[in-house]
């Protein structure tokens, strides 16, 4: 009979860790959240949500019931019987995997592991991270052996912030253990809170699964981005073609072109595999080609903006341009790796004067790569611009009435319904 888990700790209370914590708490399991950010910890303990797509009520309910609390004190991790790590796995300045958050977490928690505890990693990463790198740091810092004194597993997060047709509870969870016993325990742990668990043979297989999912998206987005440019030259609307192809009940899945990749996953994760493949003397040409195509999309958009201005007898230089949407995708307040930043930078480099509108992000938060935009404020949508460029398909733009606008509007998502006369797709 497998162990029953009564108290778990979630490390890293961001877009992944917070919803996961709430799901465990809702299932009657006590959750001790741990984060280095004291503001997040304070916010949780006072029942206030810091993610726009999560209500404070749903959080306060679990906090006041005594099922969810947060701490910055790692010594309290000895209270729990499972630890779930959900910290960032970005790329470094050389576009190579940066495991520093995962390994720092391991160093912090290792001295506080109790015997028999299960540690699972949820952060997206390359195959081998859990069994080779995380395990070594945990063993060294705890003086215990994985698979003997404590248990170790990998289970990729499939969170899709803002999605309403699936939740942490209903999205099937893939788990793989360091040993069969580790896998059994991980299956039990997640089975206590989630509807469906899919067991794989190892941590590596689970790590590789997550990368397959994200590479699949990156490659297919690149394909439709390429087709968008080719079909446009042929006078064919790629969206009409995708809608038509999507009527096929088998063998086709619709992906949509856009202004470039954004978010914490799709622009980054494929390069975790590319980097690791080099260690095995293997090339990942397909993945890299997809990356190349996707990163050229902002240039295509800028050329469409220049053409639209040209039709008005105007140049990019000196034009006032309003960018709609800073978030990397619709209806979320997350602007990490957003192509909107790249578009704004490219427009400014050509001498345009750029404003943005995003009601999810009234002020640009600090970012590593686009620090000069920090503090810039969202403005009103109005007709007083030389051009409006839609970058993110937030719902509010879909129904916004642009039909009386005299300035040209370039739509990178084919989402505007009430279009101005000078409407362009990009
Ligand atoms: N955001 C998504 O939609 C999504 C989806 C699937 C997978 N993922 C993966 O999940 C992981 C986490 O992503 P996220 O979007 O939740 O990141 P996030 O930046 O929103 O949250 C990470 C949290 O970890 C905390 N943190 C950083 N270092 C820490 C440490 N040493 N100890 C304790 N806390 C620490 C940060 O303060 C932050 O609150 C990444 O690997 C990401 O690729 C993200």
mmCIF file of N, CA and C and ligand atoms in Angstrom, residues 11-17 34-37 40 86-89 101 104-105 108 122-124 157-161 210 264-265 269 328 334 336, ligand 1:
data_model
loop_
_atom_site.group_PDB
_atom_site.id
_atom_site.type_symbol
_atom_site.label_atom_id
_atom_site.label_comp_id
_atom_site.label_asym_id
_atom_site.label_seq_id
_atom_site.Cartn_x
_atom_site.Cartn_y
_atom_site.Cartn_z
ATOM 1 N N UNK A 11 7.721 24.753 -3.923
ATOM 2 C CA UNK A 11 8.812 25.734 -3.942
ATOM 3 C C UNK A 11 8.731 26.542 -5.224
ATOM 4 N N UNK A 12 8.598 27.857 -5.096
ATOM 5 C CA UNK A 12 8.440 28.724 -6.272
ATOM 6 C C UNK A 12 6.960 28.936 -6.513
ATOM 7 N N UNK A 13 6.441 30.078 -6.047
ATOM 8 C CA UNK A 13 4.986 30.295 -6.062
ATOM 9 C C UNK A 13 4.589 31.257 -7.177
ATOM 10 N N UNK A 14 5.028 30.917 -8.405
ATOM 11 C CA UNK A 14 4.722 31.767 -9.557
ATOM 12 C C UNK A 14 3.546 31.225 -10.345
ATOM 13 N N UNK A 15 3.601 31.408 -11.660
ATOM 14 C CA UNK A 15 2.492 31.008 -12.538
ATOM 15 C C UNK A 15 2.196 29.513 -12.443
ATOM 16 N N UNK A 16 3.206 28.707 -12.141
ATOM 17 C CA UNK A 16 3.013 27.263 -12.009
ATOM 18 C C UNK A 16 2.739 26.873 -10.555
ATOM 19 N N UNK A 17 3.573 27.350 -9.658
ATOM 20 C CA UNK A 17 3.501 26.905 -8.260
ATOM 21 C C UNK A 17 2.239 27.322 -7.534
ATOM 22 N N UNK A 34 6.763 27.810 -0.417
ATOM 23 C CA UNK A 34 8.061 28.407 -0.081
ATOM 24 C C UNK A 34 8.539 29.222 -1.274
ATOM 25 N N UNK A 35 8.912 30.479 -1.005
ATOM 26 C CA UNK A 35 9.439 31.330 -2.080
ATOM 27 C C UNK A 35 10.456 32.287 -1.473
ATOM 28 N N UNK A 36 11.406 32.719 -2.301
ATOM 29 C CA UNK A 36 12.400 33.680 -1.814
ATOM 30 C C UNK A 36 11.821 35.096 -1.783
ATOM 31 N N UNK A 37 10.696 35.282 -2.478
ATOM 32 C CA UNK A 37 10.112 36.611 -2.597
ATOM 33 C C UNK A 37 9.153 36.866 -1.414
ATOM 34 N N UNK A 40 5.413 37.849 -2.144
ATOM 35 C CA UNK A 40 4.479 36.781 -2.525
ATOM 36 C C UNK A 40 4.015 36.037 -1.273
ATOM 37 N N UNK A 86 9.075 24.231 -8.399
ATOM 38 C CA UNK A 86 8.493 24.923 -9.573
ATOM 39 C C UNK A 86 9.207 26.252 -9.812
ATOM 40 N N UNK A 87 10.527 26.225 -9.847
ATOM 41 C CA UNK A 87 11.278 27.484 -10.007
ATOM 42 C C UNK A 87 11.640 27.691 -11.484
ATOM 43 N N UNK A 88 12.063 28.907 -11.860
ATOM 44 C CA UNK A 88 12.311 29.185 -13.287
ATOM 45 C C UNK A 88 13.484 28.383 -13.863
ATOM 46 N N UNK A 89 13.371 28.093 -15.166
ATOM 47 C CA UNK A 89 14.484 27.495 -15.921
ATOM 48 C C UNK A 89 14.641 28.303 -17.221
ATOM 49 N N UNK A 101 18.520 28.343 -10.749
ATOM 50 C CA UNK A 101 17.408 28.422 -9.795
ATOM 51 C C UNK A 101 17.110 27.037 -9.206
ATOM 52 N N UNK A 104 20.095 26.044 -6.931
ATOM 53 C CA UNK A 104 20.104 26.841 -5.691
ATOM 54 C C UNK A 104 19.012 26.322 -4.748
ATOM 55 N N UNK A 105 17.849 26.034 -5.341
ATOM 56 C CA UNK A 105 16.759 25.467 -4.535
ATOM 57 C C UNK A 105 17.227 24.177 -3.870
ATOM 58 N N UNK A 108 19.412 24.826 -0.986
ATOM 59 C CA UNK A 108 18.672 25.389 0.155
ATOM 60 C C UNK A 108 17.865 24.345 0.895
ATOM 61 N N UNK A 122 9.274 20.035 -11.189
ATOM 62 C CA UNK A 122 8.223 20.335 -12.178
ATOM 63 C C UNK A 122 8.749 21.267 -13.271
ATOM 64 N N UNK A 123 9.849 21.971 -12.988
ATOM 65 C CA UNK A 123 10.369 22.953 -13.951
ATOM 66 C C UNK A 123 10.756 22.258 -15.254
ATOM 67 N N UNK A 124 10.508 22.928 -16.369
ATOM 68 C CA UNK A 124 10.864 22.370 -17.679
ATOM 69 C C UNK A 124 12.378 22.314 -17.820
ATOM 70 N N UNK A 157 5.075 20.346 -15.492
ATOM 71 C CA UNK A 157 3.869 21.163 -15.362
ATOM 72 C C UNK A 157 3.309 21.446 -16.753
ATOM 73 N N UNK A 158 1.992 21.379 -16.881
ATOM 74 C CA UNK A 158 1.362 21.697 -18.174
ATOM 75 C C UNK A 158 0.420 22.880 -18.032
ATOM 76 N N UNK A 159 0.703 23.729 -17.058
ATOM 77 C CA UNK A 159 -0.132 24.907 -16.815
ATOM 78 C C UNK A 159 -0.236 25.765 -18.080
ATOM 79 N N UNK A 160 -1.434 26.247 -18.371
ATOM 80 C CA UNK A 160 -1.625 27.161 -19.495
ATOM 81 C C UNK A 160 -2.440 28.336 -18.973
ATOM 82 N N UNK A 161 -1.768 29.344 -18.381
ATOM 83 C CA UNK A 161 -2.487 30.431 -17.719
ATOM 84 C C UNK A 161 -3.539 31.059 -18.632
ATOM 85 N N UNK A 210 7.919 16.590 -21.862
ATOM 86 C CA UNK A 210 7.609 18.029 -21.825
ATOM 87 C C UNK A 210 8.277 18.752 -22.996
ATOM 88 N N UNK A 264 7.193 32.040 -21.467
ATOM 89 C CA UNK A 264 8.295 31.447 -20.742
ATOM 90 C C UNK A 264 8.719 30.105 -21.323
ATOM 91 N N UNK A 265 7.899 29.525 -22.219
ATOM 92 C CA UNK A 265 8.143 28.133 -22.625
ATOM 93 C C UNK A 265 8.600 27.986 -24.072
ATOM 94 N N UNK A 269 12.297 26.545 -24.290
ATOM 95 C CA UNK A 269 12.472 25.117 -24.002
ATOM 96 C C UNK A 269 13.152 24.322 -25.117
ATOM 97 N N UNK A 328 2.395 38.215 -23.687
ATOM 98 C CA UNK A 328 2.831 37.353 -24.785
ATOM 99 C C UNK A 328 1.673 36.571 -25.382
ATOM 100 N N UNK A 334 1.219 38.263 -18.222
ATOM 101 C CA UNK A 334 2.604 37.786 -18.300
ATOM 102 C C UNK A 334 3.227 38.303 -19.601
ATOM 103 N N UNK A 336 6.640 37.989 -20.240
ATOM 104 C CA UNK A 336 7.983 37.429 -20.417
ATOM 105 C C UNK A 336 8.185 37.001 -21.877
HETATM 106 N N1 LIG B 1 4.292 29.793 -16.846
HETATM 107 C C1 LIG B 1 3.861 28.753 -17.505
HETATM 108 O O1 LIG B 1 2.843 28.837 -18.184
HETATM 109 C C2 LIG B 1 4.582 27.416 -17.443
HETATM 110 C C3 LIG B 1 3.940 26.285 -17.990
HETATM 111 C C4 LIG B 1 4.559 25.046 -17.901
HETATM 112 C C5 LIG B 1 5.838 24.945 -17.337
HETATM 113 N N2 LIG B 1 6.449 26.059 -16.834
HETATM 114 C C6 LIG B 1 7.759 25.879 -16.214
HETATM 115 O O2 LIG B 1 7.592 25.959 -14.797
HETATM 116 C C7 LIG B 1 8.737 26.572 -14.188
HETATM 117 C C8 LIG B 1 8.310 27.770 -13.362
HETATM 118 O O3 LIG B 1 7.745 28.740 -14.226
HETATM 119 P P1 LIG B 1 6.808 29.914 -13.706
HETATM 120 O O4 LIG B 1 6.171 30.493 -14.924
HETATM 121 O O5 LIG B 1 5.930 29.464 -12.597
HETATM 122 O O6 LIG B 1 7.907 30.921 -13.117
HETATM 123 P P2 LIG B 1 7.640 32.220 -12.206
HETATM 124 O O7 LIG B 1 8.785 33.134 -12.470
HETATM 125 O O8 LIG B 1 6.244 32.705 -12.403
HETATM 126 O O9 LIG B 1 7.732 31.665 -10.723
HETATM 127 C C9 LIG B 1 8.896 31.158 -10.174
HETATM 128 C C10 LIG B 1 8.904 31.468 -8.686
HETATM 129 O O10 LIG B 1 10.071 30.848 -8.142
HETATM 130 C C11 LIG B 1 10.603 31.710 -7.152
HETATM 131 N N3 LIG B 1 11.996 31.323 -6.940
HETATM 132 C C12 LIG B 1 13.067 31.524 -7.732
HETATM 133 N N4 LIG B 1 14.169 30.966 -7.201
HETATM 134 C C13 LIG B 1 13.771 30.380 -6.048
HETATM 135 C C14 LIG B 1 14.444 29.644 -5.054
HETATM 136 N N5 LIG B 1 15.751 29.394 -5.136
HETATM 137 N N6 LIG B 1 13.731 29.216 -3.995
HETATM 138 C C15 LIG B 1 12.408 29.471 -3.891
HETATM 139 N N7 LIG B 1 11.713 30.169 -4.811
HETATM 140 C C16 LIG B 1 12.395 30.606 -5.872
HETATM 141 C C17 LIG B 1 10.403 33.092 -7.723
HETATM 142 O O11 LIG B 1 10.431 34.082 -6.704
HETATM 143 C C18 LIG B 1 9.010 32.945 -8.356
HETATM 144 O O12 LIG B 1 7.986 33.275 -7.428
HETATM 145 C C19 LIG B 1 9.685 26.895 -15.351
HETATM 146 O O13 LIG B 1 10.573 25.830 -15.525
HETATM 147 C C20 LIG B 1 8.753 26.960 -16.546
HETATM 148 O O14 LIG B 1 9.432 26.671 -17.755
HETATM 149 C C21 LIG B 1 5.842 27.291 -16.871
#
